[in-house]
XYZ file of C-alpha atoms in Angstrom:
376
model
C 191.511 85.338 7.787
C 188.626 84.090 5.930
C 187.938 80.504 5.241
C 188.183 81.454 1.528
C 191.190 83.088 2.066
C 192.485 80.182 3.723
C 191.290 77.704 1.438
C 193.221 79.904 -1.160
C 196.396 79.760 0.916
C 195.624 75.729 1.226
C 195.356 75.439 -2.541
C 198.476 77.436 -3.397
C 200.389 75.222 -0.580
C 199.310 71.684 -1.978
C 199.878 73.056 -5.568
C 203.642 74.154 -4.859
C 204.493 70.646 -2.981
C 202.638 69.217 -5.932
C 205.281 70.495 -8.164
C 208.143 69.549 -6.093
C 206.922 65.734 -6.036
C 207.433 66.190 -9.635
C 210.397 67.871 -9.906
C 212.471 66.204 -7.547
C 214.326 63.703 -9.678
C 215.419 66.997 -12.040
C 216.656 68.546 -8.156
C 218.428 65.762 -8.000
C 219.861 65.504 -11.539
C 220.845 69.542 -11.500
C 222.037 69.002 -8.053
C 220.674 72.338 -7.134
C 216.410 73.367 -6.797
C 216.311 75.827 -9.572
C 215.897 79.390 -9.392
C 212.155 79.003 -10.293
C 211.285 76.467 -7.880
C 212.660 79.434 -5.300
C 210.250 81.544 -6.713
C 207.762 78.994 -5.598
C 208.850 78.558 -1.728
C 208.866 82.132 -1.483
C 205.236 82.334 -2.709
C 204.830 79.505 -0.047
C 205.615 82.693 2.493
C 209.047 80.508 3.269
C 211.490 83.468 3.329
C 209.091 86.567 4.726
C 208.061 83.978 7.888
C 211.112 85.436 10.252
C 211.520 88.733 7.933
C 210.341 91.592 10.922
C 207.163 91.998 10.917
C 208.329 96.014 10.636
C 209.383 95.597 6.979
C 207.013 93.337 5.854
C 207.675 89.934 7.459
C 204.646 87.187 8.646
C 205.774 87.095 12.458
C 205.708 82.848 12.262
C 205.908 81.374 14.991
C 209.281 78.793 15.240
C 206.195 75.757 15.572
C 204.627 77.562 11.854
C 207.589 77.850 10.007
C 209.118 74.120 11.269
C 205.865 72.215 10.459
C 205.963 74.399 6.840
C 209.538 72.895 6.536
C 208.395 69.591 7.812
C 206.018 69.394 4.952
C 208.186 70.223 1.804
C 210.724 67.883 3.290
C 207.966 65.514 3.116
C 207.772 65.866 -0.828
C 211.407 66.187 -1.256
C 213.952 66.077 1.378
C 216.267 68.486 -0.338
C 214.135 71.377 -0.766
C 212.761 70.635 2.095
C 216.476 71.640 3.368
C 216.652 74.341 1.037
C 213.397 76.264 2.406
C 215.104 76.201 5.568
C 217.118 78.316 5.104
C 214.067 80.981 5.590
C 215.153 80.827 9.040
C 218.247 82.941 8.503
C 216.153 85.664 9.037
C 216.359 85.009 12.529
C 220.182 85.983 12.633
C 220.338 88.288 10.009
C 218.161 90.853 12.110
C 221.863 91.534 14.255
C 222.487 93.327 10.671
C 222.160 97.238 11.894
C 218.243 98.613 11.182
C 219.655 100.855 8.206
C 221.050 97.960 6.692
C 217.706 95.749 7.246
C 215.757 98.676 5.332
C 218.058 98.163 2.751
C 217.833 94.263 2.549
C 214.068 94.229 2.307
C 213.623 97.529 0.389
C 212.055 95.452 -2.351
C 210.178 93.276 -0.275
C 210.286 90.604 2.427
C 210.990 87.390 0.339
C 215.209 87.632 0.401
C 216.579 83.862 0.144
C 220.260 83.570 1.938
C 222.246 80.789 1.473
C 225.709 80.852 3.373
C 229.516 79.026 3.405
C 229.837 80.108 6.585
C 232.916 77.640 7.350
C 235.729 77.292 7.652
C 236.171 80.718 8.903
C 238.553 82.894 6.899
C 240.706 85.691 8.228
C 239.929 88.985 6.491
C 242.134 92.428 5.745
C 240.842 95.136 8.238
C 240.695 98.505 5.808
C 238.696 101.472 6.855
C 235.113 101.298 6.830
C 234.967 97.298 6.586
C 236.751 94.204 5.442
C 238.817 93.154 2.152
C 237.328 89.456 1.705
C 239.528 86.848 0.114
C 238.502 82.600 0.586
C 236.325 79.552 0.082
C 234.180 78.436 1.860
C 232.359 74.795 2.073
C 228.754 73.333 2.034
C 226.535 76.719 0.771
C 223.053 75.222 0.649
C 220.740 76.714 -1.840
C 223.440 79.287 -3.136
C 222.295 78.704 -6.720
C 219.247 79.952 -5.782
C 219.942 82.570 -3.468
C 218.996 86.564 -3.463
C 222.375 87.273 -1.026
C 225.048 85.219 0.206
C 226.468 85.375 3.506
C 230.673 84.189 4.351
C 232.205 83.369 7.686
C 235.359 85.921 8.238
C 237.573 87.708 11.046
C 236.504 87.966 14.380
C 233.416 89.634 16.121
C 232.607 90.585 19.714
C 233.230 88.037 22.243
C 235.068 85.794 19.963
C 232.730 84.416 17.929
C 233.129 84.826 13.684
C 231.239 87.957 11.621
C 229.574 86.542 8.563
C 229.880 89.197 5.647
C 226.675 89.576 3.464
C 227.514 89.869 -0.338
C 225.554 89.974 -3.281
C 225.864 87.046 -5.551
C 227.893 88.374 -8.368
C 230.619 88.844 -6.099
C 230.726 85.420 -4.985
C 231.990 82.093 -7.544
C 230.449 79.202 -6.827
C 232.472 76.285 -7.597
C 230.156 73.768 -8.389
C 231.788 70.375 -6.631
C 228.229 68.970 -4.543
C 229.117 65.314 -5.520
C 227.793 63.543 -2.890
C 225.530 60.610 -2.003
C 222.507 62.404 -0.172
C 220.572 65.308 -0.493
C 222.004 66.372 -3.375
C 219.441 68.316 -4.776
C 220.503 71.323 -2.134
C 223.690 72.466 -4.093
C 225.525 72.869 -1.075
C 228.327 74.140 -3.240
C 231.885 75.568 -2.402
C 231.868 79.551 -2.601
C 235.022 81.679 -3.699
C 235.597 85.326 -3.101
C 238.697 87.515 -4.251
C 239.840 90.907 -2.919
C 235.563 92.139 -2.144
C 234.769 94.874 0.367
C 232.311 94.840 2.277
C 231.321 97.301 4.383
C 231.308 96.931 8.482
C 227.680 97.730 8.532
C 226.726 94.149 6.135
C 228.319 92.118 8.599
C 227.052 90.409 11.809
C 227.586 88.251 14.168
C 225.746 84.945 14.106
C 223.574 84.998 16.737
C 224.708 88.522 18.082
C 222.030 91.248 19.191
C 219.508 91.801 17.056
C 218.819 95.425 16.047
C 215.025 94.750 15.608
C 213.552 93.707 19.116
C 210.399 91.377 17.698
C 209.690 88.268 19.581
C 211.151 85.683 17.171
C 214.481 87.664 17.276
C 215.034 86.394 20.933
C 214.728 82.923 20.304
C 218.036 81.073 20.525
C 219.851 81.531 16.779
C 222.149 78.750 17.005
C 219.592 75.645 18.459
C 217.303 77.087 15.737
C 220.100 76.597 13.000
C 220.201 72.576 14.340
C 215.829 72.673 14.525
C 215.561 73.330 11.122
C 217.679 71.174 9.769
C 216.461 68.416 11.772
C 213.064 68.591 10.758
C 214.022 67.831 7.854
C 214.227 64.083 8.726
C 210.965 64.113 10.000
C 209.098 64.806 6.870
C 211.231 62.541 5.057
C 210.731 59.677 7.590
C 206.805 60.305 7.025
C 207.540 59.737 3.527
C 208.981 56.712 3.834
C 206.943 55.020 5.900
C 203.608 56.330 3.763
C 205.585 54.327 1.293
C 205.498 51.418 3.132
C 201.885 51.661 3.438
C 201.344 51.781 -0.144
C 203.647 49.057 -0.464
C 202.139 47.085 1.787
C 199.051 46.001 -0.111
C 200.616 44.736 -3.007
C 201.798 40.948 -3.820
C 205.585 40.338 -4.008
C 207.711 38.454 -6.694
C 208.023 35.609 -4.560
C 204.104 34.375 -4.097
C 204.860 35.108 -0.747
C 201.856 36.712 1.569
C 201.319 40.713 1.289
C 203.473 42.821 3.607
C 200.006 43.868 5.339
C 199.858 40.409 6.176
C 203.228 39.368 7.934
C 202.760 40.246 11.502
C 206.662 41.120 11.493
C 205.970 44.006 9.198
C 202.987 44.913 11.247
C 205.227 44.993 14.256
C 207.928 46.802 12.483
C 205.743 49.968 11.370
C 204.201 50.293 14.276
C 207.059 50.517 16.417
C 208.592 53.084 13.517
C 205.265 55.412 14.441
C 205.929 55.383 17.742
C 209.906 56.199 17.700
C 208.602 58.732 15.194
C 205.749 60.492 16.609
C 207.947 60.703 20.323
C 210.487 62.260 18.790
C 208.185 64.632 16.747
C 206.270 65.254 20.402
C 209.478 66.190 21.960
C 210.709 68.190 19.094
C 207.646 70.253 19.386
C 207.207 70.497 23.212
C 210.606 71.536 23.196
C 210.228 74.530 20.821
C 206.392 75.876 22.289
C 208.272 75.908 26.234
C 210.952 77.971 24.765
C 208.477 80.343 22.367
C 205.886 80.657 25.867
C 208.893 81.948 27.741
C 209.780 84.546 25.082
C 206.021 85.464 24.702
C 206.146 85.868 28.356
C 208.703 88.186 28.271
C 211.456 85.916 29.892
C 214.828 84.267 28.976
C 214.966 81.275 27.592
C 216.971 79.426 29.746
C 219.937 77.120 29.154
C 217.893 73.980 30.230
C 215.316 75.402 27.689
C 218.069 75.898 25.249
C 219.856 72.524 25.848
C 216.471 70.575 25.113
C 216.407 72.145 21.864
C 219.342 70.989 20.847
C 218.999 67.765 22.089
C 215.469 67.479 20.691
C 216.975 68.268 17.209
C 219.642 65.515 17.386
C 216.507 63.104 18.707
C 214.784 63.923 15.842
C 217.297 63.991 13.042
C 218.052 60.531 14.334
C 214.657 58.816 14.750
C 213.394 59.863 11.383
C 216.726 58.364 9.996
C 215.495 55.071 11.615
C 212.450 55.120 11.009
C 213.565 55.317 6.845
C 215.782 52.942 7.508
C 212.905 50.379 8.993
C 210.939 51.423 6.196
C 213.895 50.541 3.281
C 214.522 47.228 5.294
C 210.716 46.273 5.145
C 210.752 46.909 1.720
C 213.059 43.789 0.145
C 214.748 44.194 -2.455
C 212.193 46.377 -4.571
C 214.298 48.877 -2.610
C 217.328 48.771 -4.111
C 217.020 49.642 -7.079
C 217.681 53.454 -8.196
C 214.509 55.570 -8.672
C 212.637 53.373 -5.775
C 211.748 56.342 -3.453
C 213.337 54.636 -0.817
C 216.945 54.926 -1.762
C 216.254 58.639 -2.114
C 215.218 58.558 1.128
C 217.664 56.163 3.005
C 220.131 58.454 1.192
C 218.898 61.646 2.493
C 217.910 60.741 5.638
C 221.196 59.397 6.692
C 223.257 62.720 5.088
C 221.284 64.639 7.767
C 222.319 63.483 10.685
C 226.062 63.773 9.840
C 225.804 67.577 10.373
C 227.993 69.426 13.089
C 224.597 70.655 14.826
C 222.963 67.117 14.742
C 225.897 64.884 15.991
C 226.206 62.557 18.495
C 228.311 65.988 20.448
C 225.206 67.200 20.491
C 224.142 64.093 23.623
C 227.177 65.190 25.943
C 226.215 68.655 25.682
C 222.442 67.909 26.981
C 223.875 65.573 29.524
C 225.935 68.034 30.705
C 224.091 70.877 31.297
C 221.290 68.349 33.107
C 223.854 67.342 34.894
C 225.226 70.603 36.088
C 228.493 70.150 34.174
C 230.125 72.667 31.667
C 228.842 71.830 28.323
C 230.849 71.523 25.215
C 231.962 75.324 23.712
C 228.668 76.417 21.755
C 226.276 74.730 23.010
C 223.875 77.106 24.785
């Protein structure tokens, strides 16, 4: 690539996360990121970075498309959690190859958003499944080119997720929530569909398409890029604090750059922060070098992902809750960045993949224990 070119690509990239800065209190408002702003992320190359490379895809690398996520999350947390969903790529390739052709026959950039839980049991008819349900917590489904629901059961016990296009799918719109509601993780309904056995998969089965990204573990990546999330929005808040920190308070008291407690408490932030970020990192390039070498990636491999996740979900929470602490009460009112980000930040780590489970199951596999059902 040229440096034009990439200059180009820069430009495009700081213009998009431009717009979301600006956009993120109407996100927030419509409790969904519009349809256009989609349009946006996909120009971004978010949904085509774990499309196969075969029909049109980028081949990113899991440290490319994590630091892209890290970076939207950065201007707003909730399309920051939206975008991530790019990474379903990753387990829609166990979709058979005819069916892949199909997906992408108009190009690379599909958005899926999924109510994958709580399972539903389907009718078994010839040739696929009758699908009747709701399902919870959809992110992006406003948005979103296909939709994917949890039903029945698939090889070796573990739940098929049926792929149907969105005008057979109501969304009841019920995301009233504290945090991140700009994602419009909405309930979805479906009555009496069929769809066919070959638009269903298992998550994290076999791919069809053998291409490097496809063998990296479906499930840890699920909790990675969710996670990241909380680092870009931790980096926000504590770039707030900076710009805070020059400026003279109500009170006549001293500037924030100038109370060595505040000094103290940022820097100690940064270093929480940036660990966990190292980790998070180191724990996703030993796992990519294996594949790229041609081997497994093994449990231990698999187990620091997870845990690396829940690490980081968890120190970019603290870190934005340092930040909203150093802050005083400027902080509490609504439209300060900071509640948007104490708000979002903290919604994060309640998810099944980042919870405090999520500690037992590393300990237990370094510990040569049986882990928790799931976890590699």
């Amino acid at each position: 690539m040229t440096s034009q070119l990439k200059n180009q690509n820069k430009n495009r990239f700081d213009q998009v996360l431009t717009e979301v800065r600006a956009r993120r209190d109407e996100f927030e408002k419509k409790r969904h990121v519009p349809k256009d702003m989609i349009v946006q992320l996909k120009k971004m190359g978010v949904y085509r970075a774990h499309t196969p490379q075969c029909l049109g895809g980028d081949g990113s690398s899991p440290m490319e498309f994590l630091k892209l996520i890290e970076s939207i999350s950065e201007a707003d947390g909730s399309a920051g959690w939206v975008a991530s969903f790019g990474s379903a790529a990753v387990y829609l390739a166990a979709l058979p190859g005819e069916t892949l052709a199909k997906l992408y026959a108009n190009g690379p950039d599909v958005a899926f958003a999924g109510g994958l839980f709580p399972v539903q049991p389907a009718e078994r008819v010839n040739g696929g499944w009758i699908v009747n349900g709701l399902w919870k917590f959809a992110s992006g489904c406003k948005g979103a080119d296909i939709l994917g629901v949890g039903i029945g059961t698939g090889e070796g016990g573990k739940p098929l997720t049926a792929v149907l296009r969105p005008e057979d799918v109501e969304i009841i719109e019920n995301w009233e929530v504290i945090g991140m509601r700009g994602t419009g993780s909405h309930d979805l309904r479906v009555k009496d569909v069929f769809v066919p056995d070959e638009w269903t998969f298992v998550r994290g089965g076999t791919p069809s398409i053998e291409e490097p990204i496809s063998q990296y573990p479906s499930i840890a990546y699920a909790a990675q890029v969710l996670a990241v999330v909380n680092l870009g929005v931790a980096r926000a808040a504590l770039n707030e604090i900076s710009l805070m920190a020059g400026r003279s308070g109500i009170t006549g008291a001293p500037k924030m750059a100038d109370r060595a407690y505040v000094r103290i408490s940022v820097a100690k932030a940064e270093a929480k922060l940036r660990s966990a970020r190292a980790f998070f990192y180191e724990a996703t390039e030993s796992a990519w070098e294996s594949i790229l070498k041609g081997e497994d990636v093994s449990a231990d491999q698999t187990s620091m992902l997870r845990l690396a996740a829940a690490q980081a979900a968890r120190e970019g929470a603290s870190a934005v809750q340092s930040a909203y602490l150093l802050a005083g009460t400027s902080a509490i009112y609504d439209g300060h960045p900071l509640q948007r980000y104490l708000r979002d930040a903290m919604v994060v780590t309640q998810h099944a993949f980042l919870n405090e489970s999520m500690y037992d199951g590393a300990g237990s596999v370094h510990l040569g224990v049986q882990p928790i059902k799931g976890f590699i």
